[in-house]
mmCIF file with all atom_site columns, C-alpha atoms in Angstrom:
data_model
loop_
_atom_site.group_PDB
_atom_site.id
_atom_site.type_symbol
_atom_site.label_atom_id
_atom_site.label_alt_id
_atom_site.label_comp_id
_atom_site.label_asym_id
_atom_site.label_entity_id
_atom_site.label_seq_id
_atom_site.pdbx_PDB_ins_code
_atom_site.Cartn_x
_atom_site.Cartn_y
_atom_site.Cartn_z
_atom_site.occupancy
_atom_site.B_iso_or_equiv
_atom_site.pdbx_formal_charge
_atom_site.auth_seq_id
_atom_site.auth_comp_id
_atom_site.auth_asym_id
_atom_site.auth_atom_id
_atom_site.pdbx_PDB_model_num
ATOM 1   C CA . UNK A 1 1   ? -84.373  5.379   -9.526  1.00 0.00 ? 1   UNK A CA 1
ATOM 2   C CA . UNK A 1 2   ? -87.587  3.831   -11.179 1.00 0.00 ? 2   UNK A CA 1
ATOM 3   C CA . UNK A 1 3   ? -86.943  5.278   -14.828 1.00 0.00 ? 3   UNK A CA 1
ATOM 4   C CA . UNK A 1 4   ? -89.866  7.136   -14.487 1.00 0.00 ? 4   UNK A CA 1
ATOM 5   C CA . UNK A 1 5   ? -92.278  4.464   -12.976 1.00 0.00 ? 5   UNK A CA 1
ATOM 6   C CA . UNK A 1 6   ? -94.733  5.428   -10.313 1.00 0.00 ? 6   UNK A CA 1
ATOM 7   C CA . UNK A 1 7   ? -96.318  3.074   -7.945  1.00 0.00 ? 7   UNK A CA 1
ATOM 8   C CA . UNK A 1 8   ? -100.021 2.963   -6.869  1.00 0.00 ? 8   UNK A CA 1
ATOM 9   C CA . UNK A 1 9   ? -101.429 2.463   -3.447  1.00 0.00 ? 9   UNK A CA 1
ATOM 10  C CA . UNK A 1 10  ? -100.708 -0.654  -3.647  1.00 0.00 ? 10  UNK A CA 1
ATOM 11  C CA . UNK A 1 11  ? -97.424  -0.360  -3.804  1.00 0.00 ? 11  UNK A CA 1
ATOM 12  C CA . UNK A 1 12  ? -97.380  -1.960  -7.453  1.00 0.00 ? 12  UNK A CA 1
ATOM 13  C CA . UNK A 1 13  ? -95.512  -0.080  -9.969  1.00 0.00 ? 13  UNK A CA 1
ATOM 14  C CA . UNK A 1 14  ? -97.148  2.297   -12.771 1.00 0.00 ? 14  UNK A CA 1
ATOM 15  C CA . UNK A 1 15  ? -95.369  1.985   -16.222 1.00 0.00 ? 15  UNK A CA 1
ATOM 16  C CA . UNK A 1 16  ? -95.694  5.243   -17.885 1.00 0.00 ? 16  UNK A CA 1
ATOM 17  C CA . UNK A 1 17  ? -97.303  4.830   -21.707 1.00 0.00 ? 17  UNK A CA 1
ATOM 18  C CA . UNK A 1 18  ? -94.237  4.336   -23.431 1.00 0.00 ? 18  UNK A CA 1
ATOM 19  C CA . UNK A 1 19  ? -92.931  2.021   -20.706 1.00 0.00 ? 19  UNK A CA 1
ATOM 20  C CA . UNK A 1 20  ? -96.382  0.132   -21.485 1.00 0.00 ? 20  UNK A CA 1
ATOM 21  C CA . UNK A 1 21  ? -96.438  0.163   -25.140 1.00 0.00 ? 21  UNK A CA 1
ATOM 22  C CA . UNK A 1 22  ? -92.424  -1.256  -25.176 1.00 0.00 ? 22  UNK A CA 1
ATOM 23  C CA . UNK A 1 23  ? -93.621  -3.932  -22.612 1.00 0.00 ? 23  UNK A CA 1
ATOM 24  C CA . UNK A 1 24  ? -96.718  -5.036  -24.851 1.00 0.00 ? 24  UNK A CA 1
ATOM 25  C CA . UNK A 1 25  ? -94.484  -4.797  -28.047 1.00 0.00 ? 25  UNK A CA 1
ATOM 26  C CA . UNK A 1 26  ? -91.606  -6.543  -26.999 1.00 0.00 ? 26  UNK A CA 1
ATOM 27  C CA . UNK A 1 27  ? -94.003  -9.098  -25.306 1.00 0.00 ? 27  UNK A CA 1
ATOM 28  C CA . UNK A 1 28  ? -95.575  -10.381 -28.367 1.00 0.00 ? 28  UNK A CA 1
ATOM 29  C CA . UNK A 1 29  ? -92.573  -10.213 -30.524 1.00 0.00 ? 29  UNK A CA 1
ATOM 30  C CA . UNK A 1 30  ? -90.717  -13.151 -27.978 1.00 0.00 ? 30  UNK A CA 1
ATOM 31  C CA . UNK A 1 31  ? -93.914  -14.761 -27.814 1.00 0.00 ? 31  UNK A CA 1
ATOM 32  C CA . UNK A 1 32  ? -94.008  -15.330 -31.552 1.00 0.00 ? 32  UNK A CA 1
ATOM 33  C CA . UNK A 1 33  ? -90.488  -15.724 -31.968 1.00 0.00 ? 33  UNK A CA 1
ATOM 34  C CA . UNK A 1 34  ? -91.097  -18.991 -29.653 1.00 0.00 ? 34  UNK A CA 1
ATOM 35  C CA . UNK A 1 35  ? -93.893  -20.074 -30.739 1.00 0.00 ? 35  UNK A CA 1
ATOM 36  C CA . UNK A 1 36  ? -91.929  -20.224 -34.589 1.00 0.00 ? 36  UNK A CA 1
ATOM 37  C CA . UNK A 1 37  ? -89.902  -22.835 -33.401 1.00 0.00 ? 37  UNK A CA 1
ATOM 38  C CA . UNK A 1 38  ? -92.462  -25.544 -33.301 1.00 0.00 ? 38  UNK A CA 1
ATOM 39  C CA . UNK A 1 39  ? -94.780  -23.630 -36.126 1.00 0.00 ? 39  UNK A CA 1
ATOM 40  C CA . UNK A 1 40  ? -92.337  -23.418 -38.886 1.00 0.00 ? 40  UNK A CA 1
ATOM 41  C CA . UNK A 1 41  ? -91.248  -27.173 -39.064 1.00 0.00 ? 41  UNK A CA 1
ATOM 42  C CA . UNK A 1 42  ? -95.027  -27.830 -39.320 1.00 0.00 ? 42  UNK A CA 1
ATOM 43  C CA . UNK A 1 43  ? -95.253  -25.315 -42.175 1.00 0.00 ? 43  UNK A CA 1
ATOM 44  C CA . UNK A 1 44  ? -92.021  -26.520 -43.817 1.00 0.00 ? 44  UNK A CA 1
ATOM 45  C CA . UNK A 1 45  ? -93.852  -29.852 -43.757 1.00 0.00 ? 45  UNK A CA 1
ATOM 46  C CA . UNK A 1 46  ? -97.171  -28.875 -45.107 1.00 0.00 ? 46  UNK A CA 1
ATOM 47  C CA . UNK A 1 47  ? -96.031  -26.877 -47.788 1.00 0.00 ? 47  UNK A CA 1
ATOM 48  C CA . UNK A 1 48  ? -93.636  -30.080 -49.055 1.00 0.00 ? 48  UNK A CA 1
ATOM 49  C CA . UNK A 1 49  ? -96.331  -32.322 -48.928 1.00 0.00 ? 49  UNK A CA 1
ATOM 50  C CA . UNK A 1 50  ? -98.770  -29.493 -50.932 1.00 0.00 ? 50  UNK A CA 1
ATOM 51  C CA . UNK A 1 51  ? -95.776  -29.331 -53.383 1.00 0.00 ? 51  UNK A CA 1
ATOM 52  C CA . UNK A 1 52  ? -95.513  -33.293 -53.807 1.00 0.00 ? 52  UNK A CA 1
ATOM 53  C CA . UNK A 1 53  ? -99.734  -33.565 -53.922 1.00 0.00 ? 53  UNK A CA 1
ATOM 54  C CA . UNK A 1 54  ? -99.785  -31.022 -56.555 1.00 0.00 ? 54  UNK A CA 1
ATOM 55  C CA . UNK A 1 55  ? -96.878  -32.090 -58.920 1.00 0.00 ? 55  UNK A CA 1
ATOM 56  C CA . UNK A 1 56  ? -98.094  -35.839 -58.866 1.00 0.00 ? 56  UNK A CA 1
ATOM 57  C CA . UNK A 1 57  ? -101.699 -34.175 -60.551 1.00 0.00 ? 57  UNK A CA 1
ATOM 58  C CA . UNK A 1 58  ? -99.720  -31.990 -62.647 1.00 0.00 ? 58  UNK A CA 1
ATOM 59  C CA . UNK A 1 59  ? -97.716  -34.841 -64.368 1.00 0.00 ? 59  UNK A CA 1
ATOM 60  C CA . UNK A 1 60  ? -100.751 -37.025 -64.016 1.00 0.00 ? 60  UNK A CA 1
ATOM 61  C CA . UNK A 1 61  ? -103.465 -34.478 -66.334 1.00 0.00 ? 61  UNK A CA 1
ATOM 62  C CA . UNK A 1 62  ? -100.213 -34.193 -68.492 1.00 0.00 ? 62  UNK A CA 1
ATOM 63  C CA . UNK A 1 63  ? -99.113  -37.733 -69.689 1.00 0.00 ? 63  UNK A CA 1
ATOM 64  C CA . UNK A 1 64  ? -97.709  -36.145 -72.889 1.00 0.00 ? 64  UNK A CA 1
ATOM 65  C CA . UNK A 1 65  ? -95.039  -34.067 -70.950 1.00 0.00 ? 65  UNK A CA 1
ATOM 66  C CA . UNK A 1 66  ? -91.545  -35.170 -71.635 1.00 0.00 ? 66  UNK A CA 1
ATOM 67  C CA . UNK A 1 67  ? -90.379  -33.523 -68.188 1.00 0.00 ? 67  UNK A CA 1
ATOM 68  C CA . UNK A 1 68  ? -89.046  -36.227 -65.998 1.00 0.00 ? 68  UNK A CA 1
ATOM 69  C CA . UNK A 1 69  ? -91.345  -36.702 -63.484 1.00 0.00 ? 69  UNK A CA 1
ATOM 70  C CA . UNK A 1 70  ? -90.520  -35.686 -59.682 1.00 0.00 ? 70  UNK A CA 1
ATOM 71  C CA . UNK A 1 71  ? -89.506  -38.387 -57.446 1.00 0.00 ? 71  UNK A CA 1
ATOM 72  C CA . UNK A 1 72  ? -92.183  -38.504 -54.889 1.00 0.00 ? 72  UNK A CA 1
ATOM 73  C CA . UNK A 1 73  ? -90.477  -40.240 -51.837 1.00 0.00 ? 73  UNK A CA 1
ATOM 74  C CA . UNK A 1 74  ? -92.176  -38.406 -48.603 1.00 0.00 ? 74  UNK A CA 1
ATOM 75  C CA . UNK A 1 75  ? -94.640  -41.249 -47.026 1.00 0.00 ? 75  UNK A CA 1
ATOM 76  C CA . UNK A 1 76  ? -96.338  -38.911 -44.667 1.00 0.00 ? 76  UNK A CA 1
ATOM 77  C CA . UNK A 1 77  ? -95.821  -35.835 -42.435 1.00 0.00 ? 77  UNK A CA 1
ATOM 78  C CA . UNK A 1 78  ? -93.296  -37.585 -40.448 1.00 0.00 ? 78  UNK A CA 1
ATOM 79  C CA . UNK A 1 79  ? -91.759  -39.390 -42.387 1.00 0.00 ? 79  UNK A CA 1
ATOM 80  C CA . UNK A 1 80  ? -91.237  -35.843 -44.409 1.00 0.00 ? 80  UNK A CA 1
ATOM 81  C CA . UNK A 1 81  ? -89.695  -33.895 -41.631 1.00 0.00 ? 81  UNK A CA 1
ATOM 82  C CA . UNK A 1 82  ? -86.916  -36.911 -41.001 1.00 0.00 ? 82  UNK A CA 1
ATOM 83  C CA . UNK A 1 83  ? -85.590  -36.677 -44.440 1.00 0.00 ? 83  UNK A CA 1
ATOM 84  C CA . UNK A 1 84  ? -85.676  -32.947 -44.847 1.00 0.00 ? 84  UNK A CA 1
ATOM 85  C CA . UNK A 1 85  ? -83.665  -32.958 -41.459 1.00 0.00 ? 85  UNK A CA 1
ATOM 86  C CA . UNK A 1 86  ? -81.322  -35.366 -42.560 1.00 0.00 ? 86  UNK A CA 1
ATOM 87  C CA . UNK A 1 87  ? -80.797  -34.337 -46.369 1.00 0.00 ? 87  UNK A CA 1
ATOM 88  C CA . UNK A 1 88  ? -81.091  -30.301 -45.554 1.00 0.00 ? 88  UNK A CA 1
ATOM 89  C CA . UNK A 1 89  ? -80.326  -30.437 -42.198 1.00 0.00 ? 89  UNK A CA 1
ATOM 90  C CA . UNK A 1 90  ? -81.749  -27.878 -39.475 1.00 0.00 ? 90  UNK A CA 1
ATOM 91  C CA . UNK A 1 91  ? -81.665  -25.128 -41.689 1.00 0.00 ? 91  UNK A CA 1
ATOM 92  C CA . UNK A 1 92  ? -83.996  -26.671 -44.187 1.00 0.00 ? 92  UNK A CA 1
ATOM 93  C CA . UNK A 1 93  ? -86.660  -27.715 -41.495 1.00 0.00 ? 93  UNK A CA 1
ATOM 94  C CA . UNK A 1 94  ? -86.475  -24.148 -40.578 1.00 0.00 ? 94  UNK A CA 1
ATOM 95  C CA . UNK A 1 95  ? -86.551  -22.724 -43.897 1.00 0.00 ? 95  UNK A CA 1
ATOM 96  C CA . UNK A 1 96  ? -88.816  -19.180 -43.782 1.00 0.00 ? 96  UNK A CA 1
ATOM 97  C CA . UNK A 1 97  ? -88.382  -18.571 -40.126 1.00 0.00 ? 97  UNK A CA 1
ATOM 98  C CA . UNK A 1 98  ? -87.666  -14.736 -40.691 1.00 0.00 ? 98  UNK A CA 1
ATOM 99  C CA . UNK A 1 99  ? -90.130  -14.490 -42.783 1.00 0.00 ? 99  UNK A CA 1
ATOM 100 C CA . UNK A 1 100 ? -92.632  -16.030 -40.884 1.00 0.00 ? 100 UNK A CA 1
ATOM 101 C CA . UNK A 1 101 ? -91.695  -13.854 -38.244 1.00 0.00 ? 101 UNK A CA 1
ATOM 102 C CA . UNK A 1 102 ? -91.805  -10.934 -40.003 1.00 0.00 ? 102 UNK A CA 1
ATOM 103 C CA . UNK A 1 103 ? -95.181  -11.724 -41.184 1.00 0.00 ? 103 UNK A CA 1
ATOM 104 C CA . UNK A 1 104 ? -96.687  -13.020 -37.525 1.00 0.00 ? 104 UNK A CA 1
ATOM 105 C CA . UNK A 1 105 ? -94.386  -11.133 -34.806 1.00 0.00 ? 105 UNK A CA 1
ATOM 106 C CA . UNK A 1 106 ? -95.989  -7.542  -35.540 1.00 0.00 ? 106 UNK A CA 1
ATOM 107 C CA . UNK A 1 107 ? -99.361  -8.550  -35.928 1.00 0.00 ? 107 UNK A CA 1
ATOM 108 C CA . UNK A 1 108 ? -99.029  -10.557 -31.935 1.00 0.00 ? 108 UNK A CA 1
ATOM 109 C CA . UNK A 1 109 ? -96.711  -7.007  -30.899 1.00 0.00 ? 109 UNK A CA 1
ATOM 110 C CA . UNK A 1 110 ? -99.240  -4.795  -32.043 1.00 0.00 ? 110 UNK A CA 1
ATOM 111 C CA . UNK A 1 111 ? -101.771 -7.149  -30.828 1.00 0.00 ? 111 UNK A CA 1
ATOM 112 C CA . UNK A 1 112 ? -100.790 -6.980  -27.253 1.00 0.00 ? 112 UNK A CA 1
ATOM 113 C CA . UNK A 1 113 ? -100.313 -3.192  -27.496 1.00 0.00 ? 113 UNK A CA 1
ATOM 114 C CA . UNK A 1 114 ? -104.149 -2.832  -28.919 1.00 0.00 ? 114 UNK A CA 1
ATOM 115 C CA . UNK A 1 115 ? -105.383 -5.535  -26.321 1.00 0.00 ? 115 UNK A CA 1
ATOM 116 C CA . UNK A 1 116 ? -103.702 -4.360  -23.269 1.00 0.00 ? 116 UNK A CA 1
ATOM 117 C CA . UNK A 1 117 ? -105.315 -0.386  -23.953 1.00 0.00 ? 117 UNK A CA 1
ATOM 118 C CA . UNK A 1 118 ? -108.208 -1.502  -24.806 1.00 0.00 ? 118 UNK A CA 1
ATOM 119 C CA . UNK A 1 119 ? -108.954 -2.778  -21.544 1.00 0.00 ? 119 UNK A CA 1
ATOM 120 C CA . UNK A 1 120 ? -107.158 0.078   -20.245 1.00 0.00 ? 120 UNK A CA 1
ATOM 121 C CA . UNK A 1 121 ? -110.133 1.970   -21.359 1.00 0.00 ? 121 UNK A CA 1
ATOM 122 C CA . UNK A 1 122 ? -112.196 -0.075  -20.761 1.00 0.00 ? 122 UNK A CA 1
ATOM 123 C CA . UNK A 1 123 ? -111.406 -0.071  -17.321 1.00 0.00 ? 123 UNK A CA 1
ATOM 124 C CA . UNK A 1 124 ? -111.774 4.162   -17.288 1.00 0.00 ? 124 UNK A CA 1
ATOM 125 C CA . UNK A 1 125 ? -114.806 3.955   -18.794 1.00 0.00 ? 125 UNK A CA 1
ATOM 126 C CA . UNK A 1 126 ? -117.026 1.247   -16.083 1.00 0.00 ? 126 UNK A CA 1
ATOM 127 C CA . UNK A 1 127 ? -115.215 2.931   -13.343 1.00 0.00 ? 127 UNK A CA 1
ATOM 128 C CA . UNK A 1 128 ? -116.761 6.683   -14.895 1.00 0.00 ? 128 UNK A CA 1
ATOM 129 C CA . UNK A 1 129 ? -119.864 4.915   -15.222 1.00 0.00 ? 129 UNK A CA 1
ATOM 130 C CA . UNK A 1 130 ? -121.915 5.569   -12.300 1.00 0.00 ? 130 UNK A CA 1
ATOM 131 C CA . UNK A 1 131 ? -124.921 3.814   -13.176 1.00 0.00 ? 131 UNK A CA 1
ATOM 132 C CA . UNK A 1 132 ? -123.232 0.604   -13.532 1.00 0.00 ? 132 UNK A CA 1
ATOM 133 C CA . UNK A 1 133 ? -122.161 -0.251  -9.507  1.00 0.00 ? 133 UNK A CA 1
ATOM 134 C CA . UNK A 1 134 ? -121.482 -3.916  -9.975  1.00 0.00 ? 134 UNK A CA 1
ATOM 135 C CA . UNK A 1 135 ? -119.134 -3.344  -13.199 1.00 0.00 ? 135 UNK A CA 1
ATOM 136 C CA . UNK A 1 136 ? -117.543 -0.811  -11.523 1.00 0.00 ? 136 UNK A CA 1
ATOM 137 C CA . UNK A 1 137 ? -117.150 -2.473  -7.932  1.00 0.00 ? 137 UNK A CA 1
ATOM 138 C CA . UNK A 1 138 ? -115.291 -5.330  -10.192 1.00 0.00 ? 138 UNK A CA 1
ATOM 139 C CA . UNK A 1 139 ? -112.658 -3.100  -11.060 1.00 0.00 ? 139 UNK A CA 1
ATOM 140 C CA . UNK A 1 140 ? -110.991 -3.168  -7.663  1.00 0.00 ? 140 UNK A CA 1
ATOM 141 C CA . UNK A 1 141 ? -109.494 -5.983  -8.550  1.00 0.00 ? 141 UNK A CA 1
ATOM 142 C CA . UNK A 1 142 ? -108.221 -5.273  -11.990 1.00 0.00 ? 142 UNK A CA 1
ATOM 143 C CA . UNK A 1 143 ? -111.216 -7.664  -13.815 1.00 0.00 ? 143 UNK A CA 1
ATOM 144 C CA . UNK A 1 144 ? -113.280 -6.310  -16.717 1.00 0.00 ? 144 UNK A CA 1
ATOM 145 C CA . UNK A 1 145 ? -116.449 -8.411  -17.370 1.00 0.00 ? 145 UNK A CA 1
ATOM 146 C CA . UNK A 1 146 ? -116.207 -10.934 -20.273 1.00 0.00 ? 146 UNK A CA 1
ATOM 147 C CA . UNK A 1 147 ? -118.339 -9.445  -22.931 1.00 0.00 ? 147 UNK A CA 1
ATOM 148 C CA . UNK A 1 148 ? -115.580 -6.137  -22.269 1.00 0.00 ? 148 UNK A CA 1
ATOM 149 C CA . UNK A 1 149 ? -112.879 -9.014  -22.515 1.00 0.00 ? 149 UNK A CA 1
ATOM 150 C CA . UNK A 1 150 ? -114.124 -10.220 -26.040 1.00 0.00 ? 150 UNK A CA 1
ATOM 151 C CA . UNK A 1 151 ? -114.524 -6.810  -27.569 1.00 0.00 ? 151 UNK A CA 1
ATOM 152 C CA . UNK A 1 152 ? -111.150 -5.675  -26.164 1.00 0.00 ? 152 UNK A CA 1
ATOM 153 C CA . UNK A 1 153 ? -109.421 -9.389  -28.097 1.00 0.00 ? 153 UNK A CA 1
ATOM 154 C CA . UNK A 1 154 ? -112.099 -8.818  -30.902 1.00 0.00 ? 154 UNK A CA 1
ATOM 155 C CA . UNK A 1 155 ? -111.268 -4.975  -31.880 1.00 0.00 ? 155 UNK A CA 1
ATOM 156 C CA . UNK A 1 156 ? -107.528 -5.980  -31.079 1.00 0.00 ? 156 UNK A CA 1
ATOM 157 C CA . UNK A 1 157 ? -107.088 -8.278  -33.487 1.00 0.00 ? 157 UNK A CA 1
ATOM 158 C CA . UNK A 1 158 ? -109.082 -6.812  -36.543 1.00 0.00 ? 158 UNK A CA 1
ATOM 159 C CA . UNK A 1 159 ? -107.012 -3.745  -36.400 1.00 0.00 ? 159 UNK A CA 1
ATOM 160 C CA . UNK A 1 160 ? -103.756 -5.314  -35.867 1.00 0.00 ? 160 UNK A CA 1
ATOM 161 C CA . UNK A 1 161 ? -104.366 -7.898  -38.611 1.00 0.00 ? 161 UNK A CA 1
ATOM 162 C CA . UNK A 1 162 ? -105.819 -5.022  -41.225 1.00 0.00 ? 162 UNK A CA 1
ATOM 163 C CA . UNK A 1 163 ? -102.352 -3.320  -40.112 1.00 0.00 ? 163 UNK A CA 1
ATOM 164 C CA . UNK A 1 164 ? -100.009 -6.324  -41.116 1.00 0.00 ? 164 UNK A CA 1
ATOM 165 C CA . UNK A 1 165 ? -101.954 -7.883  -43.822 1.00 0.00 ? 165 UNK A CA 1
ATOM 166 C CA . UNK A 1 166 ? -99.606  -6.635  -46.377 1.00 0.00 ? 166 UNK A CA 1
ATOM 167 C CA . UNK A 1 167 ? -96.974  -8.943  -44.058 1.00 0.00 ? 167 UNK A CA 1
ATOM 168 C CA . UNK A 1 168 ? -98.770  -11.716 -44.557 1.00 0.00 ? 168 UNK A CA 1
ATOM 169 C CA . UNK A 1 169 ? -99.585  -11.602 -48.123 1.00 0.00 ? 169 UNK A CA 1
ATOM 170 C CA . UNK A 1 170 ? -96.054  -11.224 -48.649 1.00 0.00 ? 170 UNK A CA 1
ATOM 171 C CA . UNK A 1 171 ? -95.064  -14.342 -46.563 1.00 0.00 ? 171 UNK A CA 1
ATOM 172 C CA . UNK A 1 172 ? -98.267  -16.154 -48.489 1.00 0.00 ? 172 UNK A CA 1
ATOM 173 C CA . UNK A 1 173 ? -96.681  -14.760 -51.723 1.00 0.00 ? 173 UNK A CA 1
ATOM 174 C CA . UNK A 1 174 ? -92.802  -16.425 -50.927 1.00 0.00 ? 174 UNK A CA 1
ATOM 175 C CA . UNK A 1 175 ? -94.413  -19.611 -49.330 1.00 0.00 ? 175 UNK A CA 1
ATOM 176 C CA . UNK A 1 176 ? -95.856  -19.770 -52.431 1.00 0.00 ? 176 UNK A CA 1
ATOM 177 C CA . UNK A 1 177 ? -92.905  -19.251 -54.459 1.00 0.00 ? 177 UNK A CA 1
ATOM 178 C CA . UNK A 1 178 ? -90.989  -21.193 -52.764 1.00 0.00 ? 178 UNK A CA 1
ATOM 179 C CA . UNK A 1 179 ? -93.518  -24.519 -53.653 1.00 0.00 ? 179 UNK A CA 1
ATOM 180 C CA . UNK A 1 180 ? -93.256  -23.716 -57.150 1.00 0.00 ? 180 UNK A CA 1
ATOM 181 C CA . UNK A 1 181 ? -89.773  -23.655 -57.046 1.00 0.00 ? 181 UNK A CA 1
ATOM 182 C CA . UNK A 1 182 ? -89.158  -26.876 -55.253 1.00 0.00 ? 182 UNK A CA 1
ATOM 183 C CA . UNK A 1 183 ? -91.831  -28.255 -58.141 1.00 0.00 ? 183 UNK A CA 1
ATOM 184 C CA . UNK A 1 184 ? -89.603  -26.707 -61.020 1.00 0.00 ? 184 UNK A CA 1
ATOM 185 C CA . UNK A 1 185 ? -89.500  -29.510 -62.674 1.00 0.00 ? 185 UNK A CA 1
ATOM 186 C CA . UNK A 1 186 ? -93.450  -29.935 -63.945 1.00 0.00 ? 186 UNK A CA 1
ATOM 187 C CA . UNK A 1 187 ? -94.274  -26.446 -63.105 1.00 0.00 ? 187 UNK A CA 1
ATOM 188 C CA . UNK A 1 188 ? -91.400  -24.801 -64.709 1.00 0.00 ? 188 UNK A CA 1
ATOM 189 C CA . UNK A 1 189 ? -91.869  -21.281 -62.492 1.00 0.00 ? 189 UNK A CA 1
ATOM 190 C CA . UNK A 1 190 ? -89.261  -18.840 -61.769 1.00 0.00 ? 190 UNK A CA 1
ATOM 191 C CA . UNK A 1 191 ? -88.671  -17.000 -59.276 1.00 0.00 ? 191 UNK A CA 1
ATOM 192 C CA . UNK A 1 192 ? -90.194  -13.510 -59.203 1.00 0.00 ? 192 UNK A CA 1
ATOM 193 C CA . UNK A 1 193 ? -89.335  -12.069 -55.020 1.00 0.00 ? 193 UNK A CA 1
ATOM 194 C CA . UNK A 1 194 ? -85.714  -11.946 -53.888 1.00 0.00 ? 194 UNK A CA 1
ATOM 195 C CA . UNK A 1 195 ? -87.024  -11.530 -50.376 1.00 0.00 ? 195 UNK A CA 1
ATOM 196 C CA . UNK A 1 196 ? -90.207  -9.942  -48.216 1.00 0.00 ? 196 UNK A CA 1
ATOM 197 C CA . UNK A 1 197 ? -89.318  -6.025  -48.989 1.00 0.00 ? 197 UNK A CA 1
ATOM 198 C CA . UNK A 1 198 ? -89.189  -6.979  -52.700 1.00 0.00 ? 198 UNK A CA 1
ATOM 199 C CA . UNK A 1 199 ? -92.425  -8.760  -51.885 1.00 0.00 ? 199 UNK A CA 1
ATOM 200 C CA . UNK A 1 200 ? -93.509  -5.886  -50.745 1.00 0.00 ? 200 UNK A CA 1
ATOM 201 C CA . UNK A 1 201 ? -91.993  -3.032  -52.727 1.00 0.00 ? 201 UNK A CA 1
ATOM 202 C CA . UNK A 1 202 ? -93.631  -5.152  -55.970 1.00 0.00 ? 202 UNK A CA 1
ATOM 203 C CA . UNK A 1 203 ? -97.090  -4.948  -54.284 1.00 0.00 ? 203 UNK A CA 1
ATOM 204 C CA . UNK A 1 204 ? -97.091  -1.292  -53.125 1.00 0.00 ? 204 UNK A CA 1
ATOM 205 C CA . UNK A 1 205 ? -96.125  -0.378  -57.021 1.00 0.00 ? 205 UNK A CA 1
ATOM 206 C CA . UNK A 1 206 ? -99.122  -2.917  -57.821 1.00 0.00 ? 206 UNK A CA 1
ATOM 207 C CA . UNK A 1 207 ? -101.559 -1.074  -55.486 1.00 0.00 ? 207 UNK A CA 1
ATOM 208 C CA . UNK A 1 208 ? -102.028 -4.366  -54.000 1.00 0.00 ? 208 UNK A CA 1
ATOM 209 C CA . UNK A 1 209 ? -100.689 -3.836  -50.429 1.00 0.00 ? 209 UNK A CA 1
ATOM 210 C CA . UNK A 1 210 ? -103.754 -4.294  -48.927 1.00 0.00 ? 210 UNK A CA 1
ATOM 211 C CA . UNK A 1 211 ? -105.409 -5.932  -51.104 1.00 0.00 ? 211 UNK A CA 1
ATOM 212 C CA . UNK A 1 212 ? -107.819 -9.025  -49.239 1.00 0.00 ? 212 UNK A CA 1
ATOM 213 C CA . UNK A 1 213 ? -106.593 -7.207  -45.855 1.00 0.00 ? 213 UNK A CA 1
ATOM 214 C CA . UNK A 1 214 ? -110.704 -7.072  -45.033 1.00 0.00 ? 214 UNK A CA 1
ATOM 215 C CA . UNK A 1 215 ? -110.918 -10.662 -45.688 1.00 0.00 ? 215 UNK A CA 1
#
């Protein structure tokens, strides 16, 4: 039993659409989730060191505030992600990892479902073409020239990143929040998003879901 696959003269099986589009989908979801594990940290980093850059000014342009200042004690990237490891441990280094894969994982599902059809197409479409003998000859072995190649990645991505833009605006929104609230103490923010659906539920009711997705 080949749940529905077929195979091709070449004896190599023929995932049905479905089949396909879980493949894809899946695909790009583990390759994200991976690639989170070394992304995040860097993130985590970044967004302390913003934090610390941006508090210093604050309390500089505002020598009359009687907050107590911030202690400012990270001497570099590295020297940033040692002492979040060892005062918050793993789970501080990896602070925002759902949410950063909520926000990335669709967009590299969806585009590895676009990219894959595309070419697909692609494919159909040279191999209908019978003007074209050289582009067509090429499909024999499963190429596609590389101005198809760029198109297929190009259209892939616009559409998957117009699709999950309101993702990432709600990630940008919580990374956000989450700097002012480690800078309380000179910025004196609270928090406004419990999470990324509140994120998102606030924006819908905004009518800013998509707002900058054409950016």
């Amino acid at each position: 039993n080949n749940g529905g696959s077929t195979f091709n003269s070449s004896n190599k099986p023929t995932l049905t659409q479905g089949q396909e589009f879980a493949v894809h989908f899946s695909s790009g979801i583990l390759a994200e989730a991976v690639t989170c594990i070394i992304y995040v940290p860097v993130d985590v980093v970044k967004e302390r060191m913003q934090v610390q850059s941006k508090s210093r000014e604050s309390l500089i342009s505002n020598k009359d505030s009687l907050r107590k200042p911030q202690s400012y004690h990270y001497n570099g990237s590295w020297d940033a992600l040692q002492q979040i490891i060892r005062t918050e441990g793993m789970k501080g280094i990896y602070r925002g990892y759902w949410a950063t894969l909520a926000s990335f994982g669709p967009f590299s599902a969806l585009y590895f479902v676009f990219y894959e059809r595309c070419k697909v197409w692609s494919k159909e479409m040279l191999q209908d073409n019978k003007t074209d003998n050289s582009d067509a000859q090429r499909m024999d072995d499963g190429d596609l020239p590389l101005h198809y190649l760029v198109a297929c990645s190009a259209g892939a991505g616009a559409l998957a990143s117009w699709l999950t833009s309101p993702l990432d605006m709600a990630k940008l929104r919580l990374q956000v929040q989450r700097g002012q609230t480690a800078a309380a103490s000179s910025t004196g923010q609270n928090t406004i998003y419990r999470g990324m659906f509140d994120c998102l539920h606030s924006a819908y009711t905004k009518g800013e879901l998509f707002r900058g997705a054409g950016a």
